[in-house]
Coordinates of C-alpha atoms in Angstrom, one line a residue:
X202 CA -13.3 31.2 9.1
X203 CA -10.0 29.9 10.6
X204 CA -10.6 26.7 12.8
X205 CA -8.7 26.3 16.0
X206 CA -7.0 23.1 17.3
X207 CA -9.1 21.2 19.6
X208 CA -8.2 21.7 23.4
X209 CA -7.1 18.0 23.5
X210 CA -4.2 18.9 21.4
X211 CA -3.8 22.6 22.5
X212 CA -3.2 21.6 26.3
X213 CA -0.5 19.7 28.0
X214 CA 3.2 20.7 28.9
X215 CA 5.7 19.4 25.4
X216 CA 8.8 17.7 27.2
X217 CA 11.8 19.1 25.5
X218 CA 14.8 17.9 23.6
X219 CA 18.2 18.1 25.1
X220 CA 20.0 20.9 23.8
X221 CA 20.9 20.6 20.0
X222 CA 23.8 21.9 19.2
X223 CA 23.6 25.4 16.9
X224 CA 22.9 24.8 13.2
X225 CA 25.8 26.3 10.8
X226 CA 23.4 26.9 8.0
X227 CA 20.6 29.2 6.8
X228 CA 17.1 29.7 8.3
X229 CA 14.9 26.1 7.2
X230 CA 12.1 27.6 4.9
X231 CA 8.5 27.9 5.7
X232 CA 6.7 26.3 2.7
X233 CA 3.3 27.1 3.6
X234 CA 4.4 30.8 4.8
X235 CA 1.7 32.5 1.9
X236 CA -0.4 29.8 2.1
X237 CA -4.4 31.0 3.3
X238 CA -5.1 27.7 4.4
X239 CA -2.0 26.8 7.0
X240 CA -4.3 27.2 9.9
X241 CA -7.9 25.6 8.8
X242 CA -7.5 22.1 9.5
X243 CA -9.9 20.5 11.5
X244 CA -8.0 18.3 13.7
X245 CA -4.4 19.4 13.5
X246 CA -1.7 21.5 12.0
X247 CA 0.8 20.2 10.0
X248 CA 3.9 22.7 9.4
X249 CA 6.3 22.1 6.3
X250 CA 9.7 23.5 5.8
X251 CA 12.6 22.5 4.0
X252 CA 16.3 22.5 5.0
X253 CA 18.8 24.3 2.6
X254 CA 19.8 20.8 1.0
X255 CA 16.3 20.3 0.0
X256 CA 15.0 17.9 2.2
X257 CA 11.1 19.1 3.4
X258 CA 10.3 18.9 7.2
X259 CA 6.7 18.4 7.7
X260 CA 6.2 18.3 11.7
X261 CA 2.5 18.2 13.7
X262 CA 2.7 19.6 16.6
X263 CA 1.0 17.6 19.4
X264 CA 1.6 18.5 23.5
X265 CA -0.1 15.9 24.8
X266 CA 1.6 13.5 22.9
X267 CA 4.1 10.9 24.8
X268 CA 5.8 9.5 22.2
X269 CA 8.1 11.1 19.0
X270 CA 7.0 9.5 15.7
X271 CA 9.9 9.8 12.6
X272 CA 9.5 8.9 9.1
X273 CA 11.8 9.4 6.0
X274 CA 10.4 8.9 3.0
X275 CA 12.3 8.9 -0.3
X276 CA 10.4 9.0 -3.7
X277 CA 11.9 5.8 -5.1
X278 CA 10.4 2.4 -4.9
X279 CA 9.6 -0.6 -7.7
X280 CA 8.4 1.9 -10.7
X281 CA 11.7 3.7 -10.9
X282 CA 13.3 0.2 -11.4
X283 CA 14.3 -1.6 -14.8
X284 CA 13.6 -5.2 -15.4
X285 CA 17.2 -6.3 -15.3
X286 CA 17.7 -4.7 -11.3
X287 CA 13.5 -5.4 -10.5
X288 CA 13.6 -6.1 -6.9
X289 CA 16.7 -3.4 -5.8
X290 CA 14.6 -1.0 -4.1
X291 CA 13.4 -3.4 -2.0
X292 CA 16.9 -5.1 -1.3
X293 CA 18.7 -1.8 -0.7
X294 CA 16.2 -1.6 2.1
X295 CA 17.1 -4.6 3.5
X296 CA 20.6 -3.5 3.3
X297 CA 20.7 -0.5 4.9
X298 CA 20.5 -1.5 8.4
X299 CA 23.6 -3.7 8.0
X300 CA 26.1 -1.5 8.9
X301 CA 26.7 2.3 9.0
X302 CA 29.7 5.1 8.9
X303 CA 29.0 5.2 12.5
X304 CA 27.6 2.0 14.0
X305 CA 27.8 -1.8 13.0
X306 CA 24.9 -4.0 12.5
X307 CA 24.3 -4.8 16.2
X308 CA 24.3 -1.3 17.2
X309 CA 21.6 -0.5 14.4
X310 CA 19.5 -3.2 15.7
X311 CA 20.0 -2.0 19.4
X312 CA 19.7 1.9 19.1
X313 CA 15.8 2.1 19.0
X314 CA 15.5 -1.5 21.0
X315 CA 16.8 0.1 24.4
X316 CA 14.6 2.8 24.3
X317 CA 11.9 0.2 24.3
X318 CA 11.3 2.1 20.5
X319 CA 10.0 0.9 17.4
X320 CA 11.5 0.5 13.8
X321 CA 11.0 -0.6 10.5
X322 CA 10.7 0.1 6.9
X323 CA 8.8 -0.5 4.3
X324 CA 9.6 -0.6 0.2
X325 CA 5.9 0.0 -2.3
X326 CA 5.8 1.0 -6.3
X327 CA 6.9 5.0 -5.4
X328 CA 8.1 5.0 -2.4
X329 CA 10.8 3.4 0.4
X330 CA 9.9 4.1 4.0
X331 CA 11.9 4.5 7.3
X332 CA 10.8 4.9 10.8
X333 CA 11.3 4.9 14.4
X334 CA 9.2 5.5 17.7
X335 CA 10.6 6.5 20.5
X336 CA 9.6 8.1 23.6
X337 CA 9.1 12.0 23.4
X338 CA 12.8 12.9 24.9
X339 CA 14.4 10.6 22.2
X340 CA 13.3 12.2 19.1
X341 CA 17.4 13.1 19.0
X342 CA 18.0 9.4 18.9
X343 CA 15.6 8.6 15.9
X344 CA 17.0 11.6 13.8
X345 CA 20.6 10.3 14.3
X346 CA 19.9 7.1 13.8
X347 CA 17.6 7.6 10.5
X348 CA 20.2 9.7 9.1
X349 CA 22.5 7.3 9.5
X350 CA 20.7 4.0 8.1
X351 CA 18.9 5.9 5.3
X352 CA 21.7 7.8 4.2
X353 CA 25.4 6.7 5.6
X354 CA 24.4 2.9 5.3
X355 CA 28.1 1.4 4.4
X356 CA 25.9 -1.7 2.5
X357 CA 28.7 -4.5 3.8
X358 CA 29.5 -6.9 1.1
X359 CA 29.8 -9.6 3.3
X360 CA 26.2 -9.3 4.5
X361 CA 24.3 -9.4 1.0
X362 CA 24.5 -12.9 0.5
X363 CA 22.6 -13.8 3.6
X364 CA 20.2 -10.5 2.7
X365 CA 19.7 -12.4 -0.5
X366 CA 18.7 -15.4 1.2
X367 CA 15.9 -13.5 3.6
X368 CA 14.7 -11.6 0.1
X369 CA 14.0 -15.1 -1.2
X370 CA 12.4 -16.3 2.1
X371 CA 10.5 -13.5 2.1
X372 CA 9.4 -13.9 -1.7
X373 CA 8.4 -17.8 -0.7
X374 CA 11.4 -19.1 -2.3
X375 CA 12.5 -19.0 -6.2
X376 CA 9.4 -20.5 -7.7
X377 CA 8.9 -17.5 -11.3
X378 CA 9.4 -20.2 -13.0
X379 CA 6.7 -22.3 -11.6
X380 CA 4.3 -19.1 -11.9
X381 CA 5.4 -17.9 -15.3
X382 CA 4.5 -21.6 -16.3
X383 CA 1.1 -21.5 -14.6
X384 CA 0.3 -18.0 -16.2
X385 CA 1.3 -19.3 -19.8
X386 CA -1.0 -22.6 -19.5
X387 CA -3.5 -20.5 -17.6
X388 CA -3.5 -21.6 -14.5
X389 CA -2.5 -18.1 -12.6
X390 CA -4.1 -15.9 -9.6
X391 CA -2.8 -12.6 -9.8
X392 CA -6.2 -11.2 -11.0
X393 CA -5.1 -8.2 -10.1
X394 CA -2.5 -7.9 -12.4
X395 CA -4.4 -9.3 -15.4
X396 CA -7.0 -6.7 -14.8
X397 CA -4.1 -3.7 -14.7
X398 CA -2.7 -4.7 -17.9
X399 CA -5.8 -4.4 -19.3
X400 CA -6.4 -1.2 -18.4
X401 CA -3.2 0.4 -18.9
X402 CA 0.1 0.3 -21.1
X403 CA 2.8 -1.4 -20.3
X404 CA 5.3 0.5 -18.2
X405 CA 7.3 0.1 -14.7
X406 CA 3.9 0.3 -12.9
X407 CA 3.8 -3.8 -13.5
X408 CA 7.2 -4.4 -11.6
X409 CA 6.7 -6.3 -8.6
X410 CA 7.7 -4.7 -5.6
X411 CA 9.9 -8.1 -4.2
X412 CA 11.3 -8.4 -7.7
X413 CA 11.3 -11.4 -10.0
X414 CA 14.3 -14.0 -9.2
X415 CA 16.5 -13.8 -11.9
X416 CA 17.1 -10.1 -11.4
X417 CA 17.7 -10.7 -7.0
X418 CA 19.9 -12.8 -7.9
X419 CA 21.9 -10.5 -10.3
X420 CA 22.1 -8.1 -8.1
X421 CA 25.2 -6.8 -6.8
X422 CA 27.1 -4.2 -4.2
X423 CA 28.1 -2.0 -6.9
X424 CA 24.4 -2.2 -8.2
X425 CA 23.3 -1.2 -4.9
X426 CA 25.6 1.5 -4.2
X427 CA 24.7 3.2 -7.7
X428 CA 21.4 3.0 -7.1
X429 CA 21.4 4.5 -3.5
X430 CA 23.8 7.2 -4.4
X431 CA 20.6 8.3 -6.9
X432 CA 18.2 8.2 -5.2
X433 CA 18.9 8.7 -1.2
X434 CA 19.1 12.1 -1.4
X435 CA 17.7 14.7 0.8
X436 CA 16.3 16.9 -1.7
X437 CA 14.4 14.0 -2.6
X438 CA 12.9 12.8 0.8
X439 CA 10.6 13.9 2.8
X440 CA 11.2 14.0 7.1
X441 CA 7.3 13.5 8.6
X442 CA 7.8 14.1 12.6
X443 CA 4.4 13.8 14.9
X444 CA 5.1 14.3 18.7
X445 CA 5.0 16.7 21.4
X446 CA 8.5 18.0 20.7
X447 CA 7.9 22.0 19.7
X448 CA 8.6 22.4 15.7
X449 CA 11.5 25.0 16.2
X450 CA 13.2 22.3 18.5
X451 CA 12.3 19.7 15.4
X452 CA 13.9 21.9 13.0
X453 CA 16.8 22.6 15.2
X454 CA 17.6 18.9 15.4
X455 CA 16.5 17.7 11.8
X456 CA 19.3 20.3 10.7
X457 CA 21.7 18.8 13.2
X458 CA 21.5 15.2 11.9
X459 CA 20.1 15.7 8.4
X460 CA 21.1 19.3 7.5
X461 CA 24.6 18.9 6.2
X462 CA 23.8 15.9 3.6
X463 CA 24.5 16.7 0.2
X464 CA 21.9 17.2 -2.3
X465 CA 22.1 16.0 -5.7
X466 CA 20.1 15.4 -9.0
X467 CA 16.9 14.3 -8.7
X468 CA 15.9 11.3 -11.3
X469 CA 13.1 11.8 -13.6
X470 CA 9.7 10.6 -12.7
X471 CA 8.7 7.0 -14.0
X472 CA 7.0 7.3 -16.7
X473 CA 3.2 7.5 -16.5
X474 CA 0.8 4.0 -18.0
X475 CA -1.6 5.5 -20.2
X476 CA -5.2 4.0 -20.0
X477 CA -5.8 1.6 -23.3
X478 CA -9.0 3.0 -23.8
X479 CA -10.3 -0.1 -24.3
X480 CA -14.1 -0.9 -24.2
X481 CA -15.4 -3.9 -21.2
X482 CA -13.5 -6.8 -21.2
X483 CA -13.3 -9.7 -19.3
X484 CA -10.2 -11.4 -17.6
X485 CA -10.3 -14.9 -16.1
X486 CA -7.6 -17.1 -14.0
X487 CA -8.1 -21.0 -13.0
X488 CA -5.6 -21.4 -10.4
X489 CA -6.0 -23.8 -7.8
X490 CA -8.0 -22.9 -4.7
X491 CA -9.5 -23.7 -1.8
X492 CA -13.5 -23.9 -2.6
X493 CA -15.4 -23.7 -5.1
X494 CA -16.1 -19.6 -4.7
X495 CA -15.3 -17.3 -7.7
X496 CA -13.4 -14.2 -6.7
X497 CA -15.2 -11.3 -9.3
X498 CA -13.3 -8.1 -9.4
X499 CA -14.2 -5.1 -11.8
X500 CA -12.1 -2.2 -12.8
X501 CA -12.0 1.3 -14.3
X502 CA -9.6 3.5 -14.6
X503 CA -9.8 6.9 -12.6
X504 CA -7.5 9.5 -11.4
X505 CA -4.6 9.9 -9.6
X506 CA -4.4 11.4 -5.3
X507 CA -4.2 14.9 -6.2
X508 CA -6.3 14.8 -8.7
X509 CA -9.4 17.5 -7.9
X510 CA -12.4 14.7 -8.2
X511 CA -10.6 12.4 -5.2
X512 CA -12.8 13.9 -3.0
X513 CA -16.4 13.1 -5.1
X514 CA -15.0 9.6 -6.0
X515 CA -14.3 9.1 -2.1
X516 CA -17.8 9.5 -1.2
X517 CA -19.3 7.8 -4.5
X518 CA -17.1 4.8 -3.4
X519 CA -18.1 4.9 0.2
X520 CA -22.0 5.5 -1.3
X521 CA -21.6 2.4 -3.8
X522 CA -20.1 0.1 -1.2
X523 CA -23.1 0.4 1.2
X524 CA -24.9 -0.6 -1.8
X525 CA -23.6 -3.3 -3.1
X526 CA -23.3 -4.7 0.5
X527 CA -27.2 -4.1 1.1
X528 CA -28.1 -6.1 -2.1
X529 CA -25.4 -8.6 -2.5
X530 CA -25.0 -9.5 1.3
X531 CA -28.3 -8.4 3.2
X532 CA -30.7 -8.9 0.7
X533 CA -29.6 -11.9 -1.0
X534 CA -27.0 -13.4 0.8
X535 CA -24.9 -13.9 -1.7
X536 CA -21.6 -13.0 -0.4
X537 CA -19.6 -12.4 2.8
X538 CA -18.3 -9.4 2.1
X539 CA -17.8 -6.7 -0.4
X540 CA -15.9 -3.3 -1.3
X541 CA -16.2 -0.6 -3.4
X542 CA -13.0 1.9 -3.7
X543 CA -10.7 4.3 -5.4
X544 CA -7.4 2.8 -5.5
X545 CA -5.2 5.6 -6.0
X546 CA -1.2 6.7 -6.8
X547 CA 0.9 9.8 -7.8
X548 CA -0.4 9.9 -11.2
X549 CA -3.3 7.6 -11.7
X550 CA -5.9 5.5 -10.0
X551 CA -8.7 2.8 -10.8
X552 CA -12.3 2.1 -9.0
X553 CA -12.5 -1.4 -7.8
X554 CA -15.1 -3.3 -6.9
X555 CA -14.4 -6.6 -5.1
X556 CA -15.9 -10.1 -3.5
X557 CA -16.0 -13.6 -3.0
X558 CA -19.0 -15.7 -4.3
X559 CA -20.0 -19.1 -5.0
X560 CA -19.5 -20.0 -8.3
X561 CA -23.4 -20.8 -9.4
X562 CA -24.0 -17.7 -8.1
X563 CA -21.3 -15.5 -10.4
X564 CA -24.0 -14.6 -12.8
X565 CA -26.3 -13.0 -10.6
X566 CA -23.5 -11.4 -8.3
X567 CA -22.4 -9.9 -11.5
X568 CA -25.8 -8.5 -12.9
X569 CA -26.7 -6.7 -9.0
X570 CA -23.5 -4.9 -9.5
X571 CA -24.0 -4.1 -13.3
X572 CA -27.7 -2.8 -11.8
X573 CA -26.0 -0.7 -9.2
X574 CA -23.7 1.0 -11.2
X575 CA -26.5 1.3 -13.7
X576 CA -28.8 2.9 -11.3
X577 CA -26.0 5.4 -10.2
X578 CA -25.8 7.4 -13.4
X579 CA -29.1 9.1 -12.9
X580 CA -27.3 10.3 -9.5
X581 CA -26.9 9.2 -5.7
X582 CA -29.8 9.5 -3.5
X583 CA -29.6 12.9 -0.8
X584 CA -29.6 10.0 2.6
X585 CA -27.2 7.5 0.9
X586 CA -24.8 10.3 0.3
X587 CA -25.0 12.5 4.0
X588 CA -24.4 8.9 5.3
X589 CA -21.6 7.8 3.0
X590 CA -19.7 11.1 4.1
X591 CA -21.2 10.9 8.0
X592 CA -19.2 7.4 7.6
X593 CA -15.9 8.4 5.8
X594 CA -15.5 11.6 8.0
X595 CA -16.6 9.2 11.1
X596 CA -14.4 6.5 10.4
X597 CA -11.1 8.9 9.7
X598 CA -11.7 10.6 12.6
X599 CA -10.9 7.2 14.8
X600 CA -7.8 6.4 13.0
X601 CA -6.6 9.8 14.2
X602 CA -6.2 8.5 17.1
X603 CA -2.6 8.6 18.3
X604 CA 0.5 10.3 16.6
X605 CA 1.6 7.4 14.9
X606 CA -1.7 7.1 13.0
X607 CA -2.0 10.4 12.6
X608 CA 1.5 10.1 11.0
X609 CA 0.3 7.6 8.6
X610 CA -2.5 10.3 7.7
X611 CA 0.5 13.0 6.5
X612 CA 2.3 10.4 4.8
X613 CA -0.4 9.7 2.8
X614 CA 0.6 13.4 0.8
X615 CA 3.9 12.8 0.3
X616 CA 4.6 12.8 -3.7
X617 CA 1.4 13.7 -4.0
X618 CA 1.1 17.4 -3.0
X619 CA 3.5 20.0 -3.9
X620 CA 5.8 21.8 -1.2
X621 CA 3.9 24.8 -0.7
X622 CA 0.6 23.0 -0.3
X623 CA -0.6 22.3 3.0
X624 CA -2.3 18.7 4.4
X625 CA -6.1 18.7 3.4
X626 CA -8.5 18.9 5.8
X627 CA -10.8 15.7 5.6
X628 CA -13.1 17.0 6.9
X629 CA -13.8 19.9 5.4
X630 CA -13.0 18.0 1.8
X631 CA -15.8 15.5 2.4
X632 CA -18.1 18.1 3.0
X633 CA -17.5 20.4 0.0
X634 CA -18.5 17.8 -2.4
X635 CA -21.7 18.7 -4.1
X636 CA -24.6 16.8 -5.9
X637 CA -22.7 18.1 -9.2
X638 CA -19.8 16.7 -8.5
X639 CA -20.4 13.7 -7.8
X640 CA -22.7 13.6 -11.0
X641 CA -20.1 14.8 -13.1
X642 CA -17.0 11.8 -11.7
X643 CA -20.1 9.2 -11.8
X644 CA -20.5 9.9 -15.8
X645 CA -17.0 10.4 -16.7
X646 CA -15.4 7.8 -14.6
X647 CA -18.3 5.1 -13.6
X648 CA -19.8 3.9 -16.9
X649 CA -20.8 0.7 -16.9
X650 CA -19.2 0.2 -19.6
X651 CA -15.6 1.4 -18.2
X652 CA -15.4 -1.8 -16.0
X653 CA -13.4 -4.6 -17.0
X654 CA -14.6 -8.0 -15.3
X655 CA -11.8 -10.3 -13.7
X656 CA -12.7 -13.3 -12.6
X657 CA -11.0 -16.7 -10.4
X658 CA -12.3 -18.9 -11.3
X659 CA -10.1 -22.2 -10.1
X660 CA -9.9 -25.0 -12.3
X661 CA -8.8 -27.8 -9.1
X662 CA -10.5 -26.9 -5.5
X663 CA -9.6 -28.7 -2.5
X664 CA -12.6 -29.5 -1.8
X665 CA -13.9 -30.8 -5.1
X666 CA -10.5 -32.8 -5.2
X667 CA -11.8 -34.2 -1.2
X668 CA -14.8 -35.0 -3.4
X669 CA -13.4 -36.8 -6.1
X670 CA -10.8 -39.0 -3.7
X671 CA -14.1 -39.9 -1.3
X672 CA -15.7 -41.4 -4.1
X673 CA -12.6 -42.9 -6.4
X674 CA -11.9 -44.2 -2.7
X675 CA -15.3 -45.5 -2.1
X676 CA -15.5 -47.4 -6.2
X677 CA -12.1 -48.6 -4.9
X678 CA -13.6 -50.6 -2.0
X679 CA -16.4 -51.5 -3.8
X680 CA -14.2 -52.9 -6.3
X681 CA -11.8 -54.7 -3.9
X682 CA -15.3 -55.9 -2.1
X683 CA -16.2 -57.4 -5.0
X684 CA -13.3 -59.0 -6.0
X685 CA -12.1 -60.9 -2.6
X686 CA -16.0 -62.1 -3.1
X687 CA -15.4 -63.5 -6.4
X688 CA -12.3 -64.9 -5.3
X689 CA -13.2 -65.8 -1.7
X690 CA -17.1 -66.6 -1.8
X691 CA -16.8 -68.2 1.4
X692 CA -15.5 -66.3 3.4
X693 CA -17.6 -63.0 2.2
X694 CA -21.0 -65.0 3.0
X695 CA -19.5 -65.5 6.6
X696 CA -18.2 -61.9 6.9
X697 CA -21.4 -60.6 5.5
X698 CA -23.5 -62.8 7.5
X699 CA -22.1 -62.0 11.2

């Protein structure tokens, strides 16, 4: 049965563009034009096209909507990197809004700014980000100025030096030598790290997304001209628009400013880590901390977004995290918090289960989780799972909120659906998961003996150092005590004796 759109989106006037000029090329395609299920989402429609140079056009559609939300997202980011250039993503990001073909720095900076807009990007392991919001009349504005930082950026020479500097700044300075040393003796904290590489092969999933120092500072123009010519393409980006302007008027102006870009070849895919295989391990780092708590992570490796079983491990991770919470934090008060979830990408994807916990308390943390897990493979009881998808259904449903967010929702898909498939429907998703499947991700996916253990466990604390200075500094005046009384016997019996 087709759904409609609710009346809160369906009413309201759209304000209008100004008048786009004609396009000079052919009709933008409908991607979802044979697809059944265009029309059957829940909260809102999402239409995709794509322009005759490739790039896809998703647009939502809502009236009622005061502002225009634009992102362009191109499928490059950290994993499509080599170690010798880790980091360029991220610095051709910085980059871009130097200068353009059109405008100098000042004028990128001010173009959203008077509109009382907002802008930013954004750089992750697959992908780099651009956006602005504007108010609903400007979405003109935000088209011509996205086409022109993502894709006419002029990447000034005499700016990288100083967009060197801020990467660095950023980064917290050039201290992978400090860290490299710490991991080698020991003495690291990226659990999370540790625990990927001992779930998967080695590949460009472990480059860092603000790159390692010796390759920023490497890096140069012609590096980041090779790379953007690449991978800034349109036929390998996606345009998400959410507003009140009408999609035909979208189209119109998203062939205006983005339409006449040449395509070009698409790079391969990064290559895909494979899961080791390997049976439960355990991972520990001592760096330094804070207090004395243990942070205990465990891992197994999963599936990717697009995978069929998303939707069963999204409940069974929303199911498992009431759990753990009941037992570790309500019923023993072990821990402050704790989460359960389905960390996910274009091709792959681990469970994680994560807290913070005193350190005489790691054992039996540990063994509650081992006994939830345990207890899961004969199967989910019927309440905990109506109100682990009453809660996942209940809590997406607020972050739909405003167009932005519900931008963030779309972008979510890009990379990870192909053109002619439509947005799902949450909603609808959650629900069609059955007892069976949940069964069937819980056994393949949720052994207990899939999970590899991580564990921080600092070696120095700040307060066990506190500790250890209170008393060296309180055997320090006993000893100086005890010495002016030896030397001074006198004078102590008077001082004492007051």
């Amino acid at each position: 049965m087709q759904k409609s759109i609710p009346s809160l989106l369906a009413s309201g006037l759209a304000l209008s563009l100004s008048t786009v000029e004609p396009a000079q090329a052919t009709t933008p395609i409908n991607l979802l034009a044979n697809s059944e299920t265009d029309l059957q989402q829940s909260i809102f429609k999402v239409e995709k096209h794509a322009l005759e140079n490739g790039l896809q056009v998703w647009i939502h559609h809502e009236p009622t909507s005061t502002i225009a939300r634009a992102d362009l997202i191109l499928n490059v980011g950290a994993r499509n990197e080599t170690l010798a250039i880790n980091g360029i993503s991220h610095m051709l990001e910085h980059m871009t809004f130097t200068g353009t073909e059109q405008w100098d720095e000042t004028q990128v900076q001010k173009t959203i700014d008077q509109l009382g807009g907002r802008w930013n990007a954004w750089t992750s392991q697959e992908f780099t980000g651009y956006y602005a919001t504007v108010p609903a009349g400007d979405l003109e504005t935000a088209l011509e100025w996205l086409s022109e930082v993502v894709f006419r950026t002029t990447l000034p020479a005499d700016k990288l030096e100083r967009e060197r500097e801020v990467v660095f700044q950023e980064k917290g300075g050039r201290y992978d030598w400090a860290w490299d040393q710490a991991e080698r003796l020991g003495l690291g904290y990226n659990l999370t790290e540790k625990l990927e590489h001992q779930m998967f092969s080695r590949s460009s999933f472990d480059f860092s997304v603000i790159g390692r120092d010796r390759a920023i500072k490497q890096i140069d123009r012609a590096d980041l001209v090779a790379y953007h010519r690449q991978h800034y393409r349109p036929n390998n980006a996606v345009l998400v628009v959410a507003g009140n302007t009408p999609p035909d008027q979208v189209l119109a102006a998203a062939q205006r400013f983005l339409g006449t870009l040449e395509s070009g070849e698409i790079p391969p895919r990064p290559e895909t880590p494979q899961p080791k295989g390997l049976s439960q391990s355990t991972v520990v780092v001592r760096g330094a901390s804070v207090s004395d708590q243990v942070r205990l992570k465990l891992v197994a490796p999963t599936l990717a977004q697009g995978h069929p079983d998303y939707w069963a491990l999204e409940v069974v991770s929303e199911a498992l995290d009431h759990q753990l919470h009941e037992q570790l934090r309500l019923n023993h008060g072990l821990v402050y918090s704790v989460g359960a979830w389905n960390e996910t990408y274009t091709d792959l994807g681990y469970f994680a289960i994560s807290t913070r916990v005193h350190r005489k308390n790691t054992d039996k943390a540990l063994a509650i989780i081992r006994e939830i897990l345990q207890t899961a493979q004969g199967g989910l009881k019927a309440d905990a799972v109506t109100e682990a998808k009453k809660s996942l259904v209940g809590r997406w449903s607020l972050a739909m909120d405003s167009a932005e967010r519900r931008a963030g929702w779309i972008l979510d898909w890009v990379g990870v659906l192909d053109p002619d498939q439509p947005i799902p429907d949450y909603p609808a998703a959650i629900a069609a998961v059955t007892e069976a499947d949940l069964q069937r991700v819980i056994e393949t996916y949720l052994q207990p003996s899939q999970f590899h253990i991580g564990m921080h466990k600092p070696i120095v604390t700040v307060t066990r150092a506190a500790r250890w200075a209170g008393i060296l500094l309180g055997l320090g005046g006993l000893g100086l005590l005890a010495w002016y009384g030896f030397s001074h016997p006198a004078a102590l019996s008077a001082l004492l004796n007051r």
